[in-house]
Coordinates of C-alpha atoms and ligand atoms in Angstrom, one line a residue:
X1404 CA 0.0 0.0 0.0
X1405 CA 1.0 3.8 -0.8
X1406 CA 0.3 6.0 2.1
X1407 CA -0.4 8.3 -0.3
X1408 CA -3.9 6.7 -1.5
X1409 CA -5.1 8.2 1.6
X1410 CA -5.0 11.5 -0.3
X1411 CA -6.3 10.3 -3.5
X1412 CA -9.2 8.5 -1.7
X1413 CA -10.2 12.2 0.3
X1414 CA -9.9 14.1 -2.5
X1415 CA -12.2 11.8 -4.8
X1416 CA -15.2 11.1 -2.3
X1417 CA -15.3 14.8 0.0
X1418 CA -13.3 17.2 -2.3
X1419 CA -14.9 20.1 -0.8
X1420 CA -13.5 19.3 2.8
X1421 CA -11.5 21.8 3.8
X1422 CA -7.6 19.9 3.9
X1423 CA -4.9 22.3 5.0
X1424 CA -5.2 25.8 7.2
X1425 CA -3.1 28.4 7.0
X1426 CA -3.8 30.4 10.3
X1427 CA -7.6 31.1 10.8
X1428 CA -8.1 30.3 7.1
X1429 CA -9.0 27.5 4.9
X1430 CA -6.2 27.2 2.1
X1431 CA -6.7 24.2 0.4
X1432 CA -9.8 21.4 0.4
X1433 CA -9.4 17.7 -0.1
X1434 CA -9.8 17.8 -3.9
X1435 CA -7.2 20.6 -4.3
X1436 CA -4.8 19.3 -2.2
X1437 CA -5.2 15.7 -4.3
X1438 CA -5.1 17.4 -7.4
X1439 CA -2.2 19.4 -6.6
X1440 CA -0.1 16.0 -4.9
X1441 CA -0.9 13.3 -7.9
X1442 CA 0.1 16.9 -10.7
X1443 CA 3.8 16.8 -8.6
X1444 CA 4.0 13.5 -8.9
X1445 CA 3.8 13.2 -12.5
X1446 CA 5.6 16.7 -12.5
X1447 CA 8.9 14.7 -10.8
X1448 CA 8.5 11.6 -12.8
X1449 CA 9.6 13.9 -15.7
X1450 CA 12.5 15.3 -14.0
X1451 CA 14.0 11.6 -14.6
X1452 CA 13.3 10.6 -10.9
X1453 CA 12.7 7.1 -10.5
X1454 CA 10.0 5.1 -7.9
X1455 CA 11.8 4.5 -4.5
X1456 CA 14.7 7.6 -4.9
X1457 CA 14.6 9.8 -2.2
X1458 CA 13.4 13.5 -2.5
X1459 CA 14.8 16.1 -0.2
X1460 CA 12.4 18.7 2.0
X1461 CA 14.4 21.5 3.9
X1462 CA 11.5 23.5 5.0
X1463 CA 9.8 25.5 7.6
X1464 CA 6.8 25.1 8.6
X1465 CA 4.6 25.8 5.7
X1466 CA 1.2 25.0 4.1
X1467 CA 2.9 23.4 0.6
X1468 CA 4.7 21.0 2.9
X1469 CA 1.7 18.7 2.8
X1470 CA 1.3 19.0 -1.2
X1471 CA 4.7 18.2 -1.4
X1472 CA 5.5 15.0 0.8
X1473 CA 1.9 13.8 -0.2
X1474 CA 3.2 14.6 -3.8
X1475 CA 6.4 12.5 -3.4
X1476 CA 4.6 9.9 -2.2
X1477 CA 2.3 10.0 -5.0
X1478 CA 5.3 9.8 -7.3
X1479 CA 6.0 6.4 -5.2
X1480 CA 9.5 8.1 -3.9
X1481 CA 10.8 8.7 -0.4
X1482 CA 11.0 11.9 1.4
X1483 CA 13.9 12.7 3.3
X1484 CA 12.6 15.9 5.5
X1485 CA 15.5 17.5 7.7
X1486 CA 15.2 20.4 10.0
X1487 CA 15.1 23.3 8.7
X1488 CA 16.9 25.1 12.1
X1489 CA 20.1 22.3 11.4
X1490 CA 23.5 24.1 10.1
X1491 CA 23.9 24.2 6.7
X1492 CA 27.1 21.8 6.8
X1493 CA 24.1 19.2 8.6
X1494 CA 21.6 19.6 5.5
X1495 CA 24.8 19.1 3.0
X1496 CA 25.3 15.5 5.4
X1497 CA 21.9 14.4 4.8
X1498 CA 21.5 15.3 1.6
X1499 CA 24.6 13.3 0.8
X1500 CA 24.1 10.5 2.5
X1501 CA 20.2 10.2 1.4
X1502 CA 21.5 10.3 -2.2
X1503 CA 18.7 12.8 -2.8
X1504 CA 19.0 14.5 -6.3
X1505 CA 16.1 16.8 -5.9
X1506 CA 15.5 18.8 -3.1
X1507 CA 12.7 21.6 -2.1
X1508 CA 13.7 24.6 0.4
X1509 CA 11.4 27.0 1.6
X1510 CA 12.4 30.4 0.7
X1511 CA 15.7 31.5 2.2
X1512 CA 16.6 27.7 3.5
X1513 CA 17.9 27.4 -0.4
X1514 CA 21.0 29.6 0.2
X1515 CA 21.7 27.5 3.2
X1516 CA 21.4 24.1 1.2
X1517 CA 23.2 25.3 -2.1
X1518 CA 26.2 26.4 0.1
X1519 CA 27.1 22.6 1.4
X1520 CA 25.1 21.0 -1.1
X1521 CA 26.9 17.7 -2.5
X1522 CA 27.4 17.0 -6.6
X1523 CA 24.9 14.5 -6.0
X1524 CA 21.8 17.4 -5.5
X1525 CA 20.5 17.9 -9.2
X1526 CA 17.8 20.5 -8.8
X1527 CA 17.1 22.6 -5.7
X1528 CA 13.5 23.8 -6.3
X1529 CA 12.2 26.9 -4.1
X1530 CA 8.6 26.4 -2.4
X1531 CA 6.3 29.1 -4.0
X1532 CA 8.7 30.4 -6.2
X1533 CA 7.6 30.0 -10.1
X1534 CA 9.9 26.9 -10.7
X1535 CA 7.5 25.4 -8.7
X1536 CA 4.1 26.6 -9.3
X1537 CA 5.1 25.3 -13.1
X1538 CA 5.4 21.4 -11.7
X1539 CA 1.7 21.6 -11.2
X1540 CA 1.0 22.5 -14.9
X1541 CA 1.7 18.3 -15.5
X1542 CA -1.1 16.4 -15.9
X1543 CA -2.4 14.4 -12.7
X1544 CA -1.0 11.1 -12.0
X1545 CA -2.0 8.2 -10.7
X1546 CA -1.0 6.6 -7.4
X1547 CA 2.3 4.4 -7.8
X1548 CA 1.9 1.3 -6.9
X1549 CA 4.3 0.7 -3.1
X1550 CA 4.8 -2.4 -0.8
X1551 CA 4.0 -1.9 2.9
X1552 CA 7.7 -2.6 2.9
X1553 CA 8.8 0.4 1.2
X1554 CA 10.7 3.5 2.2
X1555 CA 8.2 6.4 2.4
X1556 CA 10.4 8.6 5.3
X1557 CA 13.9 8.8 5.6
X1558 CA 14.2 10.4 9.0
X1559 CA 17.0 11.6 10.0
X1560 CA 17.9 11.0 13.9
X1561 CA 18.4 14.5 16.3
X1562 CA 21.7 13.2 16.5
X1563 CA 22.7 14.5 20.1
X1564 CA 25.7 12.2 20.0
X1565 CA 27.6 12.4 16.7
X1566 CA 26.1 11.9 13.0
X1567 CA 22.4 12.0 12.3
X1568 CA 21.1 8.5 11.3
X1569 CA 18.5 7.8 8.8
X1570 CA 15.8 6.0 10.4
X1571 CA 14.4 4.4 7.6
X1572 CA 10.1 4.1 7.7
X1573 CA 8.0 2.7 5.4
X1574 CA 4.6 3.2 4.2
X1575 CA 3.7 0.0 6.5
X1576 CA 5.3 1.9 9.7
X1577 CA 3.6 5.3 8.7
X1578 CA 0.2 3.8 8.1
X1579 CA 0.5 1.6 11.6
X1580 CA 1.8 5.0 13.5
X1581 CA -1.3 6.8 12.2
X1582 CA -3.7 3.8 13.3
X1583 CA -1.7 3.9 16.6
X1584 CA -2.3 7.7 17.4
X1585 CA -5.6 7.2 16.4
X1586 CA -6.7 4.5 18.3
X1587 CA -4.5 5.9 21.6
X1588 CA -3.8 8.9 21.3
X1589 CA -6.4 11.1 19.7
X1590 CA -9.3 10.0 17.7
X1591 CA -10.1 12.8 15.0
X1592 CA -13.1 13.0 12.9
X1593 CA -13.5 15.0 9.5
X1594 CA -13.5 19.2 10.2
X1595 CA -11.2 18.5 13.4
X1596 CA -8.1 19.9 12.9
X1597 CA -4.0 19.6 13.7
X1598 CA -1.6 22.5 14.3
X1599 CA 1.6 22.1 13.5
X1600 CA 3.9 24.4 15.5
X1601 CA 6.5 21.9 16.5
X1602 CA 8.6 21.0 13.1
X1603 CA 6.9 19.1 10.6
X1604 CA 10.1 17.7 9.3
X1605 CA 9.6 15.6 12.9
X1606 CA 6.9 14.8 15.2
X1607 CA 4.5 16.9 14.3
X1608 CA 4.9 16.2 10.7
X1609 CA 3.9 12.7 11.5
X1610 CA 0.5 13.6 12.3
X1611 CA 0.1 14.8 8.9
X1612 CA -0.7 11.4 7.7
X1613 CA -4.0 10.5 10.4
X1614 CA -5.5 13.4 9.7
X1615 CA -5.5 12.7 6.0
X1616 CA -7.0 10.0 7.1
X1617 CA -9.7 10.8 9.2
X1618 CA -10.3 14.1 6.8
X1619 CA -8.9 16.8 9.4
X1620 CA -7.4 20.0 8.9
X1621 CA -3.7 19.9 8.7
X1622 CA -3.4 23.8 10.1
X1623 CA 0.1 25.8 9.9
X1624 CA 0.1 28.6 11.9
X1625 CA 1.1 31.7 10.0
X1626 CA 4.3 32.7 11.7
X1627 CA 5.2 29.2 10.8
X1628 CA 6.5 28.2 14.3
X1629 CA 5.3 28.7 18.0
X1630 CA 3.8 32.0 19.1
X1631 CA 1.3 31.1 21.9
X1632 CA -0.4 34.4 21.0
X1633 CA -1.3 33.1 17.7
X1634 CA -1.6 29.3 18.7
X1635 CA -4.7 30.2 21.5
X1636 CA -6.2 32.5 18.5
X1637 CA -5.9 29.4 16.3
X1638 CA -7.5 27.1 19.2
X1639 CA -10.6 29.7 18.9
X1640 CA -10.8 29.9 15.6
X1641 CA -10.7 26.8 14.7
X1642 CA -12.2 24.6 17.6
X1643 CA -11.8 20.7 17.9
X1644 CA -8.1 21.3 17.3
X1645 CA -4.9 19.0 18.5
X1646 CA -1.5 19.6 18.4
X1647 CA 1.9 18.1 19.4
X1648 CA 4.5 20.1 21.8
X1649 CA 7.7 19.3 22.7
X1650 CA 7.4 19.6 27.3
X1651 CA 9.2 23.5 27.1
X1652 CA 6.8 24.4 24.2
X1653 CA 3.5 22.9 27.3
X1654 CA 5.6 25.1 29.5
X1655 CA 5.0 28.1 27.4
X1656 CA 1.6 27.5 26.8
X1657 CA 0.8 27.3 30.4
X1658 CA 3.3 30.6 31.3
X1659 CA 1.5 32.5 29.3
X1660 CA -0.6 35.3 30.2
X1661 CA -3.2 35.0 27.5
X1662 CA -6.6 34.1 27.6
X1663 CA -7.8 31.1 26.2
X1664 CA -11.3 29.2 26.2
X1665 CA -9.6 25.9 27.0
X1666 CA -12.5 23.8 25.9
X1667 CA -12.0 25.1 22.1
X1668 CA -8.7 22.5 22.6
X1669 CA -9.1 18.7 21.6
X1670 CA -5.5 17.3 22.9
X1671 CA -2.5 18.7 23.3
X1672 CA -0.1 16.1 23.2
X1673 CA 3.1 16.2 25.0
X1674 CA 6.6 14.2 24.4
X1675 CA 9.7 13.8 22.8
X1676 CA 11.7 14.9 26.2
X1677 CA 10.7 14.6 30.0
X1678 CA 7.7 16.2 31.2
X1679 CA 8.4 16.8 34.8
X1680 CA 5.1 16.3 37.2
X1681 CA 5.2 19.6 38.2
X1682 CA 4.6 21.1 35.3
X1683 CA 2.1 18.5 33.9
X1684 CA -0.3 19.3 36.9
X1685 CA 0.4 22.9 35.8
X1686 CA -0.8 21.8 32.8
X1687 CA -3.6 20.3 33.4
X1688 CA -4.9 23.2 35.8
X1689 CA -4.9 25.1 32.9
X1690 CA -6.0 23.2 30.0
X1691 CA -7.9 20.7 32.0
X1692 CA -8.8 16.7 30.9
X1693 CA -7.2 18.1 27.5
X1694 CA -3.4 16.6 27.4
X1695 CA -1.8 13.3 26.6
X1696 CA 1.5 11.9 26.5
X1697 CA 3.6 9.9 23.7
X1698 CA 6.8 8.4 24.1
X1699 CA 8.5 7.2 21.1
X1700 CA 11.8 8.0 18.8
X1701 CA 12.2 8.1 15.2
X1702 CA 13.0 4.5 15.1
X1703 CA 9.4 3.5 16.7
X1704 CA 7.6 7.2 15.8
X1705 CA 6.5 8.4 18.4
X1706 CA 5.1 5.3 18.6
X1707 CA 6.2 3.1 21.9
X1708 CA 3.9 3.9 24.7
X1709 CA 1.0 6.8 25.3
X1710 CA -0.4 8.0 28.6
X1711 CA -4.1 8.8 27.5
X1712 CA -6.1 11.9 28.5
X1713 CA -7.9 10.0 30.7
X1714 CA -5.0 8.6 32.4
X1715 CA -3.6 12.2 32.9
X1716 CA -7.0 13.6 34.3
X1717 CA -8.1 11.1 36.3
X1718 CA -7.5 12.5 39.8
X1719 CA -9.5 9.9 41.8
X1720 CA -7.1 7.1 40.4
X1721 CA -4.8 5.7 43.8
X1722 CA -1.8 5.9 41.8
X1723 CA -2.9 8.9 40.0
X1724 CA 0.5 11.0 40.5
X1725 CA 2.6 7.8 39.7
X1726 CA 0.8 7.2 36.3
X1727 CA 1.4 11.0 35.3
X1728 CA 5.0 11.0 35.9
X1729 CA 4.8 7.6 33.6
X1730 CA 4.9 7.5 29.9
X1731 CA 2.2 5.3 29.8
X1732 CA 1.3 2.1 28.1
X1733 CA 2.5 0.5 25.2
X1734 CA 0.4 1.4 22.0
X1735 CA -1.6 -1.1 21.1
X1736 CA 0.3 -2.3 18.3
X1737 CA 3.6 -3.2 19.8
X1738 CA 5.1 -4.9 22.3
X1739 CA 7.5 -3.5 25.1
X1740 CA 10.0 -5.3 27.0
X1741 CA 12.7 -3.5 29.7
X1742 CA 15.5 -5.9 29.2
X1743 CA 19.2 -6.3 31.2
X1744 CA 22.7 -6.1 29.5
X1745 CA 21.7 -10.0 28.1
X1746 CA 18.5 -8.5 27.0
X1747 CA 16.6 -11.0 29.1
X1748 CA 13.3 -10.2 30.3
X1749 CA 13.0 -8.4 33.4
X1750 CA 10.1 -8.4 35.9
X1751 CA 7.5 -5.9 36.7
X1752 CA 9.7 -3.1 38.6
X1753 CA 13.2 -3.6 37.8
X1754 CA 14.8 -0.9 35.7
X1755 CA 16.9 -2.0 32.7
X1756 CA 16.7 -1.0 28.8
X1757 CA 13.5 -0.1 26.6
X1758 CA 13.2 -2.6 24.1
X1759 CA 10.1 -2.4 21.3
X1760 CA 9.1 -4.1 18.4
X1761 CA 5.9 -4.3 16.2
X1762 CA 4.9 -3.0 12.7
X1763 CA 5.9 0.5 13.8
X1764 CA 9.5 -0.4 14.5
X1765 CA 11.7 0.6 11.1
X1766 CA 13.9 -2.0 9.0
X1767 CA 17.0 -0.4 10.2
X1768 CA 19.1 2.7 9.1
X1769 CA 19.7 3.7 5.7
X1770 CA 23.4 2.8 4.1
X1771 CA 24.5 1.5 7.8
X1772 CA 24.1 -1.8 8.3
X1773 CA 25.8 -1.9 11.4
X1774 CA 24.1 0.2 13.3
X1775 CA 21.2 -1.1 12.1
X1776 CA 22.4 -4.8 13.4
X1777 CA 23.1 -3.4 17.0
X1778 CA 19.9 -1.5 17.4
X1779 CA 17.9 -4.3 16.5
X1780 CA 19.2 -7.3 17.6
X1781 CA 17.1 -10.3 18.1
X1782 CA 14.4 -8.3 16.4
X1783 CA 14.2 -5.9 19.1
X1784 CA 14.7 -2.3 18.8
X1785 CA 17.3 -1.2 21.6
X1786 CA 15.9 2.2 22.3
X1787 CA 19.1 3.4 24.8
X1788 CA 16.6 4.7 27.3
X1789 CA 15.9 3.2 31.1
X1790 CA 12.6 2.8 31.6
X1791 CA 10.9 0.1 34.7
X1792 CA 7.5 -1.2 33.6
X1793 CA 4.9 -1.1 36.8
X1794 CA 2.4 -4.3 37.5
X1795 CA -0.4 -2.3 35.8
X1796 CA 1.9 -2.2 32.9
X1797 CA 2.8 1.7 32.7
X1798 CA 6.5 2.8 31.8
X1799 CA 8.3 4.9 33.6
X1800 CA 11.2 6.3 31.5
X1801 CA 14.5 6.8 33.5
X1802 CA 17.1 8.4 31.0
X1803 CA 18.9 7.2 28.7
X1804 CA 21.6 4.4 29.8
X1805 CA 24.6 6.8 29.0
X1806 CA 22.6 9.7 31.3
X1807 CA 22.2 7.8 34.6
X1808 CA 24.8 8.3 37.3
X1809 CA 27.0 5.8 39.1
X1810 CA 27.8 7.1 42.3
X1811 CA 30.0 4.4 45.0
X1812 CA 28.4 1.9 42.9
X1813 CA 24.7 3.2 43.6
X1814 CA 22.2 3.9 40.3
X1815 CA 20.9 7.5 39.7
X1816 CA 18.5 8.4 37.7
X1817 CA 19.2 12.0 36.7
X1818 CA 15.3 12.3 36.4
X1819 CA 14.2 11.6 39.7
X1820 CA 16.7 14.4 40.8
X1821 CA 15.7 16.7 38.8
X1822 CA 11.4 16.3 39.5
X1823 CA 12.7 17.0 42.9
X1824 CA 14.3 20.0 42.5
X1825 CA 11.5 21.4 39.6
X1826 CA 9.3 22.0 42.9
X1827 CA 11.1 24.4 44.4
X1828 CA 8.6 27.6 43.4
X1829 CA 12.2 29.7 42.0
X1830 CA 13.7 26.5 39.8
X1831 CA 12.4 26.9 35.5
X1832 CA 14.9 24.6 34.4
X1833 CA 17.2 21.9 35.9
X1834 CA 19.3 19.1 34.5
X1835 CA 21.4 17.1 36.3
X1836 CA 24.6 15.1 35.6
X1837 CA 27.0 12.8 36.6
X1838 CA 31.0 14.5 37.2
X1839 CA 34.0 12.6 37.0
X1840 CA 35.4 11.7 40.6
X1841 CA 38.1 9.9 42.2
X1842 CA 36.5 8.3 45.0
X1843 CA 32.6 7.7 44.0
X1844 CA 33.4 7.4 40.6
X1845 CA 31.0 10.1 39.6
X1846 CA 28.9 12.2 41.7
X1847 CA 25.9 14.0 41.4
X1848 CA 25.6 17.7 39.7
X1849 CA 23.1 20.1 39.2
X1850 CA 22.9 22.7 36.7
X1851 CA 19.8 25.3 37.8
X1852 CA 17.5 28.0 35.7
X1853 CA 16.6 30.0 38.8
X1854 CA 16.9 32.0 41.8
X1855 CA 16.8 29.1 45.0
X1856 CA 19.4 28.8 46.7
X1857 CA 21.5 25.7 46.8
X1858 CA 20.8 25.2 50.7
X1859 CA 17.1 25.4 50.1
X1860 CA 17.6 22.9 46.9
X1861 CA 19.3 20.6 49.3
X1862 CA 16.7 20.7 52.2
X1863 CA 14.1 19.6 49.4
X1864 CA 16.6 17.3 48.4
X1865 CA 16.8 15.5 51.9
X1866 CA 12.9 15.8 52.4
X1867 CA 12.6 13.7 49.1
X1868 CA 15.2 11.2 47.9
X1869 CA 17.9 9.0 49.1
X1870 CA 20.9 11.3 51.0
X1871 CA 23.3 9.4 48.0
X1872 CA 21.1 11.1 45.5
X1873 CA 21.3 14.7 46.0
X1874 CA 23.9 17.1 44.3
X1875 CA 26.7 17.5 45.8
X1876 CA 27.3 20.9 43.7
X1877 CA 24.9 23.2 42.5
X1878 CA 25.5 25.4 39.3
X1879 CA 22.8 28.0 38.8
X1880 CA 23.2 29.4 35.0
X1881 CA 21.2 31.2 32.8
X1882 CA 20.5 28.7 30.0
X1883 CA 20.7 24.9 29.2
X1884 CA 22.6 23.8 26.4
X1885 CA 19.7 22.6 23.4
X1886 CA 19.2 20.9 20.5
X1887 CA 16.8 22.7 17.7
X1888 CA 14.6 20.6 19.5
X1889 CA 14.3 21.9 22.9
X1890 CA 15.8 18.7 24.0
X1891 CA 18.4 19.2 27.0
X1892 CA 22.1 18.0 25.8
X1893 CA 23.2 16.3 28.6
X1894 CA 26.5 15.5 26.7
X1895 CA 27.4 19.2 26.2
X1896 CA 26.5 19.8 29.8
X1897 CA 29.0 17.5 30.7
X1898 CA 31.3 19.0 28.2
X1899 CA 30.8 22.3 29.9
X1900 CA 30.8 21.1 33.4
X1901 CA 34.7 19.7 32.8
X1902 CA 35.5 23.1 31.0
X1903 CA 34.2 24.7 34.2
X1904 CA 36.0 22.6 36.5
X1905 CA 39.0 22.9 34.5
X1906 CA 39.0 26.5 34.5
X1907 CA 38.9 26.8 38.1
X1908 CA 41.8 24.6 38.5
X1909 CA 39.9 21.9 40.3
Ligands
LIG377 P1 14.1 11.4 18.7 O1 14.4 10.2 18.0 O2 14.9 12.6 18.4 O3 12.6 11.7 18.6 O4 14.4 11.2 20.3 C1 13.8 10.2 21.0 C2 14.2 10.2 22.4 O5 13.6 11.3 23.1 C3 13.8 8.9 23.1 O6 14.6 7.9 22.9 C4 13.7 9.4 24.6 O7 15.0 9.4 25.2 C5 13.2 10.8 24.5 N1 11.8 10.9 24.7 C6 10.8 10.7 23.7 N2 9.6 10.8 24.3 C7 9.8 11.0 25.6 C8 8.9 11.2 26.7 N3 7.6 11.1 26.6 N4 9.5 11.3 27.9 C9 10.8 11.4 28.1 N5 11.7 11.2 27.1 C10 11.2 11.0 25.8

């Protein structure tokens, strides 16, 4: 199957349905948006492409980013969307190593990609400009023909540890990540709607696809990224609208002193990085029974385990606060194991690796078979986080393996530290690492956003977790190091802490 008969299907039976937003507006229904996909397919076909060759997207946020992926999978190729906040030397990586020879930049992004761009890149095509608009003068085509086994997304891995890897998905892992969200995450009907201010290149790009499905609004805010001024006026103006945010962008949301009429909100759905108790019960003040989580990675798109809405609101639960600082249960359509160093099996309540496998989970990486041997092993996909599994069957996530802190032989858990130290009233931000030392082996650091002091941190500390837990420095700063996706980079925090420590001579 071609994910891209989704499309085709909408656009024959309900063409007037409106199909893609751009702001409070309707910009394109279902039988434009069709039209316009199966006219770029037949449009690339004649720039000599052939079925299964990768097509490049280096673009912001932007309402032709549907006609286009759609369009490339209507052609029967694979899209390869990178971030369009990665460094120009990045994009030139990905574009090389996808092999891509055509590749479309939003206005701007081109200068960027033409300056590292590798021989292989052919023809770099500017979204709106009239190199473009002329593709959609070719006749319509019809839907090529893909196995489930395909590659319909070449996804490129955050890389917060060295290269970016290709997570290669196919139509069959895009179609069964749609059903997933669907059926645990957010059911949406046609007229709903999905904003997309978190990047559509990643995870909220790959709620593009259900909502095709279901005949929703794919809505792009007009800025083109995340303005809580203009995302509540969207919620209003549209109603019965979803979106995905990473935890910081939640954060926002809540911080904000706008009004909002919270019930004009279908989901707001959370993950990608930690979402810290504290500020999910923020959260949920705020937005009320309105918020769910995911907990996924490229390999498994976001696709591993969802808390539901009615998880997260449901106050009268006994184990209420436990289940909202898990990541909930697996999806439906995969199975979850946490796994020691052997991977063998462990029990309810021991801690060890994430393991996941299931019709989400992708083949392996593109051009590197060995990493793709080591990550999925025994048919497993190794996900590098911690997680311990409770005997109702919700995950808590840890960190990942290479985060958690050995300290005379005791496990830490970066994460537990750092909920702790997220109630003090005067802490935004706080990440927590493990630092070199020659008696404990590590011991236990904590870089701060705020104005506590550390002897108030501690005395929370000491009224909360284990004595062999609590930081034995504090280091209050006025940023955390991030990636373009808000995630904390642990690795560069330790990188900075040793620079630190080396500069005072210590
Ligand atoms: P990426 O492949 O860039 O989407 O990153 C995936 C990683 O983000 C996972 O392996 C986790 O370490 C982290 N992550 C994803 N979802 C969550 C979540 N709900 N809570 C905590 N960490 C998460």
């Amino acid at each position: 199957m071609n994910i891209a008969a989704w499309l085709s299907r909408a656009g024959l039976s309900h063409p007037g349905l409106a199909a893609v937003g751009q702001g409070p507006r309707v910009a394109q229904s279902y039988g434009e948006l069709a039209a316009r996909a199966a006219r770029l397919a037949r449009a690339l076909h004649r720039l000599g492409l052939e079925p299964g060759e990768r097509v490049a997207i280096v673009a912001k946020n932007c309402v032709e980013y549907v006609e286009t992926i759609f369009g490339i999978w209507h052609g029967g190729f694979a899209a390869v969307p990178a971030n369009a906040k990665l460094h120009a030397r990045e994009l030139g990586y990905i574009l090389e190593h996808s092999g891509a020879r055509v590749c479309f930049a939003t206005p701007g992004l081109d200068a960027e990609v033409a300056a590292h761009a590798p021989s292989s890149l052919e023809r770099l095509i500017v979204i709106g400009s009239p190199e473009y608009e002329a593709l959609f003068a070719a006749d319509p085509a019809p839907v090529t023909p893909r196995d489930g086994d395909d590659l319909a997304w070449l996804f490129y891995t955050s890389g917060t540890t060295g290269r970016p890897k290709g997570a290669m998905l196919t139509h069959r892992n895009l179609a069964q990540a749609s059903f997933a969200y669907l059926t645990d995450v957010d059911p949406a009907a046609p007229g709903d709607s999905v904003l997309h201010a978190a990047p559509m290149s990643h995870g909220s790009g790959l709620y593009m696809m259900a909502h095709v499905a279901r005949m929703a609004v794919n809505v792009v805010p007009e800025s083109g990224s995340f303005e809580p001024d203009e995302i509540f006026r969207l919620f209003e103006a549209w109603g019965r609208m979803s979106m995905f945010a990473a935890p910081t962008m939640v954060k926002r949301m809540v911080d904000h002193d706008g009004a909002v009429d919270p019930s004009s909100v279908r989901t707001i759905v959370y993950g990608g990085a930690p979402m810290y108790v504290e500020d999910a019960l923020r959260a949920l003040d705020r937005f009320g029974p309105r918020l769910a989580q995911i907990y996924g990675q490229g390999e498994a798109p976001m696709t591993i385990t969802a808390l539901s809405k009615q998880d997260i609101a449901d106050r009268e639960h006994p184990r209420w606060l436990e289940r909202l600082g898990s990541a909930g249960r697996p999806y439906a359509c995969v199975e979850v194991m946490i796994a020691d160093g052997e991977d063998r099996a462990l029990p309810a309540g021991e801690a060890g690796e994430i393991l996941c496998r299931g019709d989400v989970v992708m083949p392996g990486y593109w051009r590197n078979p060995d990493a793709t041997a080591q990550t999925l092993r025994g048919g497993w996909l190794h996900t590098g986080d911690v997680g311990v599994i409770d005997p109702d069957g919700y995950l808590t996530l840890k960190d990942r393996s290479k985060d958690m802190i050995i300290s005379g032989g005791s496990n830490i858990y970066p994460r537990e530290v750092e909920e702790v130290l997220l109630k003090h009233a005067a802490v935004r931000e706080a990440s927590v690492i493990g630092r070199p030392h020659p008696e404990w082996g590590e011991v236990v650091v904590a870089y701060v956003v705020g104005e506590a002091g550390a002897n108030e941190l501690d005395e929370l500390c000491l009224g909360e977790i284990a004595r062999f837990k609590r930081p034995k420095d504090y280091v209050f700063v006025e940023a955390l190091p991030k990636n373009n996706y808000g995630k904390i980079l642990k690795t560069e925090l330790r990188e900075l802490d040793a620079k630190r420590r080396e500069k005072a001579g210590a």
